């Protein structure tokens, strides 16, 4: 269950105020058809996070357990710092939206927006840390949905009323906690502590 619940919570917090959440808001305002947009978010996130999770699981096989924990600690720390920086939405990502309709536009825009995004990086790291890849992918996808579906359904109200700075700080704190756990695990597997 930890392979599901931790990724869900981490990604849900990290996604608040992220550019893909802003993208969800723009798509909801533009199309006013929430269900095709939500379906596009699900499909894009599953595809993107499955690829990211596979990379994380594959990369983890190249390192000893202690080296992997040190890498994870550094990565979680970097992601925590990155989470503190607010995202901005590029107008280019939704400029051709009308041509493809809400589902295809959302699918393409979300998939592309997630490439190199902090939630994709988090998925790679979580897949490297937890043994149940499918649960990690389901968890990160649920986290994306927890953050984005209310925005699609509620429009501007949800995005404007959330304390984004506080939520970014909570997400960063969660990544820092994961970094501390990874440092502890690295020290333990390296034999530095008993």
mmCIF file of N, CA and C in Angstrom, residues 104-161:
data_model
loop_
_atom_site.group_PDB
_atom_site.id
_atom_site.type_symbol
_atom_site.label_atom_id
_atom_site.label_comp_id
_atom_site.label_asym_id
_atom_site.label_seq_id
_atom_site.Cartn_x
_atom_site.Cartn_y
_atom_site.Cartn_z
ATOM 1 N N UNK A 104 -8.370 14.942 -27.519
ATOM 2 C CA UNK A 104 -7.066 14.836 -28.183
ATOM 3 C C UNK A 104 -6.165 16.000 -27.773
ATOM 4 N N UNK A 105 -6.725 17.188 -27.672
ATOM 5 C CA UNK A 105 -5.930 18.345 -27.247
ATOM 6 C C UNK A 105 -5.374 18.127 -25.843
ATOM 7 N N UNK A 106 -6.224 17.665 -24.934
ATOM 8 C CA UNK A 106 -5.781 17.403 -23.563
ATOM 9 C C UNK A 106 -4.733 16.298 -23.534
ATOM 10 N N UNK A 107 -4.969 15.226 -24.262
ATOM 11 C CA UNK A 107 -4.027 14.104 -24.317
ATOM 12 C C UNK A 107 -2.638 14.578 -24.744
ATOM 13 N N UNK A 108 -2.593 15.297 -25.856
ATOM 14 C CA UNK A 108 -1.304 15.765 -26.387
ATOM 15 C C UNK A 108 -0.683 16.810 -25.471
ATOM 16 N N UNK A 109 -1.471 17.797 -25.061
ATOM 17 C CA UNK A 109 -0.935 18.894 -24.247
ATOM 18 C C UNK A 109 -0.423 18.390 -22.898
ATOM 19 N N UNK A 110 -1.188 17.521 -22.238
ATOM 20 C CA UNK A 110 -0.754 17.006 -20.934
ATOM 21 C C UNK A 110 0.475 16.116 -21.073
ATOM 22 N N UNK A 111 0.494 15.273 -22.085
ATOM 23 C CA UNK A 111 1.652 14.394 -22.267
ATOM 24 C C UNK A 111 2.915 15.222 -22.464
ATOM 25 N N UNK A 112 2.836 16.223 -23.344
ATOM 26 C CA UNK A 112 4.002 17.069 -23.610
ATOM 27 C C UNK A 112 4.375 17.933 -22.410
ATOM 28 N N UNK A 113 3.373 18.461 -21.716
ATOM 29 C CA UNK A 113 3.653 19.323 -20.562
ATOM 30 C C UNK A 113 4.309 18.542 -19.425
ATOM 31 N N UNK A 114 4.029 17.259 -19.338
ATOM 32 C CA UNK A 114 4.601 16.432 -18.265
ATOM 33 C C UNK A 114 6.039 16.014 -18.539
ATOM 34 N N UNK A 115 6.495 16.104 -19.775
ATOM 35 C CA UNK A 115 7.867 15.689 -20.088
ATOM 36 C C UNK A 115 8.841 16.613 -19.362
ATOM 37 N N UNK A 116 9.646 16.039 -18.493
ATOM 38 C CA UNK A 116 10.620 16.798 -17.724
ATOM 39 C C UNK A 116 10.037 17.584 -16.565
ATOM 40 N N UNK A 117 8.733 17.450 -16.333
ATOM 41 C CA UNK A 117 8.087 18.158 -15.237
ATOM 42 C C UNK A 117 8.428 17.486 -13.908
ATOM 43 N N UNK A 118 8.254 18.216 -12.818
ATOM 44 C CA UNK A 118 8.649 17.662 -11.523
ATOM 45 C C UNK A 118 7.851 16.414 -11.150
ATOM 46 N N UNK A 119 6.599 16.307 -11.590
ATOM 47 C CA UNK A 119 5.841 15.097 -11.257
ATOM 48 C C UNK A 119 6.338 13.892 -12.060
ATOM 49 N N UNK A 120 6.853 14.118 -13.265
ATOM 50 C CA UNK A 120 7.444 13.018 -14.024
ATOM 51 C C UNK A 120 8.762 12.589 -13.380
ATOM 52 N N UNK A 121 9.561 13.555 -12.967
ATOM 53 C CA UNK A 121 10.814 13.252 -12.277
ATOM 54 C C UNK A 121 10.513 12.513 -10.971
ATOM 55 N N UNK A 122 9.484 12.963 -10.258
ATOM 56 C CA UNK A 122 9.093 12.286 -9.019
ATOM 57 C C UNK A 122 8.675 10.844 -9.301
ATOM 58 N N UNK A 123 7.981 10.614 -10.409
ATOM 59 C CA UNK A 123 7.568 9.257 -10.770
ATOM 60 C C UNK A 123 8.780 8.368 -11.015
ATOM 61 N N UNK A 124 9.787 8.896 -11.697
ATOM 62 C CA UNK A 124 11.022 8.136 -11.920
ATOM 63 C C UNK A 124 11.636 7.760 -10.572
ATOM 64 N N UNK A 125 11.740 8.745 -9.676
ATOM 65 C CA UNK A 125 12.366 8.494 -8.374
ATOM 66 C C UNK A 125 11.550 7.524 -7.524
ATOM 67 N N UNK A 126 10.237 7.688 -7.515
ATOM 68 C CA UNK A 126 9.383 6.809 -6.715
ATOM 69 C C UNK A 126 9.414 5.381 -7.244
ATOM 70 N N UNK A 127 9.463 5.232 -8.567
ATOM 71 C CA UNK A 127 9.551 3.885 -9.156
ATOM 72 C C UNK A 127 10.890 3.234 -8.825
ATOM 73 N N UNK A 128 11.924 4.046 -8.689
ATOM 74 C CA UNK A 128 13.229 3.507 -8.302
ATOM 75 C C UNK A 128 13.238 3.114 -6.832
ATOM 76 N N UNK A 129 12.430 3.773 -6.030
ATOM 77 C CA UNK A 129 12.428 3.534 -4.587
ATOM 78 C C UNK A 129 11.493 2.409 -4.168
ATOM 79 N N UNK A 130 10.335 2.302 -4.800
ATOM 80 C CA UNK A 130 9.330 1.331 -4.367
ATOM 81 C C UNK A 130 9.299 0.127 -5.301
ATOM 82 N N UNK A 131 9.071 -1.061 -4.746
ATOM 83 C CA UNK A 131 9.170 -2.289 -5.549
ATOM 84 C C UNK A 131 7.971 -2.577 -6.455
ATOM 85 N N UNK A 132 6.844 -1.948 -6.211
ATOM 86 C CA UNK A 132 5.620 -2.267 -6.961
ATOM 87 C C UNK A 132 5.349 -1.185 -8.014
ATOM 88 N N UNK A 133 5.932 -1.367 -9.201
ATOM 89 C CA UNK A 133 5.872 -0.357 -10.264
ATOM 90 C C UNK A 133 4.435 0.021 -10.620
ATOM 91 N N UNK A 134 3.578 -0.956 -10.787
ATOM 92 C CA UNK A 134 2.180 -0.668 -11.167
ATOM 93 C C UNK A 134 1.501 0.199 -10.114
ATOM 94 N N UNK A 135 1.747 -0.089 -8.853
ATOM 95 C CA UNK A 135 1.139 0.704 -7.781
ATOM 96 C C UNK A 135 1.669 2.140 -7.786
ATOM 97 N N UNK A 136 2.949 2.306 -8.088
ATOM 98 C CA UNK A 136 3.529 3.650 -8.176
ATOM 99 C C UNK A 136 2.861 4.429 -9.310
ATOM 100 N N UNK A 137 2.705 3.786 -10.467
ATOM 101 C CA UNK A 137 2.082 4.456 -11.617
ATOM 102 C C UNK A 137 0.630 4.809 -11.311
ATOM 103 N N UNK A 138 -0.099 3.882 -10.704
ATOM 104 C CA UNK A 138 -1.487 4.170 -10.316
ATOM 105 C C UNK A 138 -1.512 5.317 -9.300
ATOM 106 N N UNK A 139 -0.589 5.281 -8.338
ATOM 107 C CA UNK A 139 -0.540 6.333 -7.320
ATOM 108 C C UNK A 139 -0.232 7.703 -7.891
ATOM 109 N N UNK A 140 0.762 7.781 -8.765
ATOM 110 C CA UNK A 140 1.098 9.092 -9.345
ATOM 111 C C UNK A 140 -0.033 9.596 -10.243
ATOM 112 N N UNK A 141 -0.696 8.678 -10.926
ATOM 113 C CA UNK A 141 -1.835 9.066 -11.761
ATOM 114 C C UNK A 141 -2.988 9.563 -10.894
ATOM 115 N N UNK A 142 -3.259 8.859 -9.795
ATOM 116 C CA UNK A 142 -4.298 9.324 -8.867
ATOM 117 C C UNK A 142 -3.955 10.701 -8.303
ATOM 118 N N UNK A 143 -2.683 10.910 -7.987
ATOM 119 C CA UNK A 143 -2.255 12.217 -7.498
ATOM 120 C C UNK A 143 -2.527 13.324 -8.505
ATOM 121 N N UNK A 144 -2.242 13.039 -9.774
ATOM 122 C CA UNK A 144 -2.540 14.018 -10.838
ATOM 123 C C UNK A 144 -4.038 14.296 -10.901
ATOM 124 N N UNK A 145 -4.843 13.248 -10.791
ATOM 125 C CA UNK A 145 -6.299 13.423 -10.866
ATOM 126 C C UNK A 145 -6.836 14.183 -9.657
ATOM 127 N N UNK A 146 -6.316 13.882 -8.484
ATOM 128 C CA UNK A 146 -6.755 14.586 -7.264
ATOM 129 C C UNK A 146 -6.509 16.085 -7.406
ATOM 130 N N UNK A 147 -5.397 16.454 -8.016
ATOM 131 C CA UNK A 147 -5.067 17.873 -8.169
ATOM 132 C C UNK A 147 -5.790 18.524 -9.343
ATOM 133 N N UNK A 148 -5.990 17.793 -10.441
ATOM 134 C CA UNK A 148 -6.483 18.418 -11.669
ATOM 135 C C UNK A 148 -7.988 18.304 -11.910
ATOM 136 N N UNK A 149 -8.613 17.218 -11.478
ATOM 137 C CA UNK A 149 -10.049 17.061 -11.741
ATOM 138 C C UNK A 149 -10.879 18.166 -11.082
ATOM 139 N N UNK A 150 -10.615 18.530 -9.820
ATOM 140 C CA UNK A 150 -11.399 19.638 -9.251
ATOM 141 C C UNK A 150 -11.237 20.943 -10.026
ATOM 142 N N UNK A 151 -10.053 21.182 -10.569
ATOM 143 C CA UNK A 151 -9.823 22.398 -11.349
ATOM 144 C C UNK A 151 -10.661 22.362 -12.621
ATOM 145 N N UNK A 152 -10.683 21.204 -13.268
ATOM 146 C CA UNK A 152 -11.489 21.072 -14.485
ATOM 147 C C UNK A 152 -12.965 21.259 -14.160
ATOM 148 N N UNK A 153 -13.433 20.667 -13.073
ATOM 149 C CA UNK A 153 -14.855 20.737 -12.725
ATOM 150 C C UNK A 153 -15.280 22.093 -12.167
ATOM 151 N N UNK A 154 -14.404 22.718 -11.401
ATOM 152 C CA UNK A 154 -14.786 23.961 -10.735
ATOM 153 C C UNK A 154 -14.294 25.216 -11.439
ATOM 154 N N UNK A 155 -13.408 25.060 -12.417
ATOM 155 C CA UNK A 155 -12.926 26.218 -13.163
ATOM 156 C C UNK A 155 -12.090 27.148 -12.305
ATOM 157 N N UNK A 156 -12.212 28.427 -12.545
ATOM 158 C CA UNK A 156 -11.386 29.430 -11.868
ATOM 159 C C UNK A 156 -11.516 29.422 -10.347
ATOM 160 N N UNK A 157 -12.671 29.090 -9.842
ATOM 161 C CA UNK A 157 -12.893 29.166 -8.396
ATOM 162 C C UNK A 157 -11.852 28.368 -7.616
ATOM 163 N N UNK A 158 -11.613 27.120 -8.008
ATOM 164 C CA UNK A 158 -10.690 26.257 -7.259
ATOM 165 C C UNK A 158 -9.266 26.794 -7.306
ATOM 166 N N UNK A 159 -8.803 27.195 -8.450
ATOM 167 C CA UNK A 159 -7.413 27.646 -8.583
ATOM 168 C C UNK A 159 -7.167 28.959 -7.848
ATOM 169 N N UNK A 160 -8.160 29.835 -7.831
ATOM 170 C CA UNK A 160 -7.968 31.139 -7.205
ATOM 171 C C UNK A 160 -8.088 31.095 -5.690
ATOM 172 N N UNK A 161 -8.766 30.117 -5.135
ATOM 173 C CA UNK A 161 -9.019 30.073 -3.698
ATOM 174 C C UNK A 161 -8.002 29.239 -2.920
#
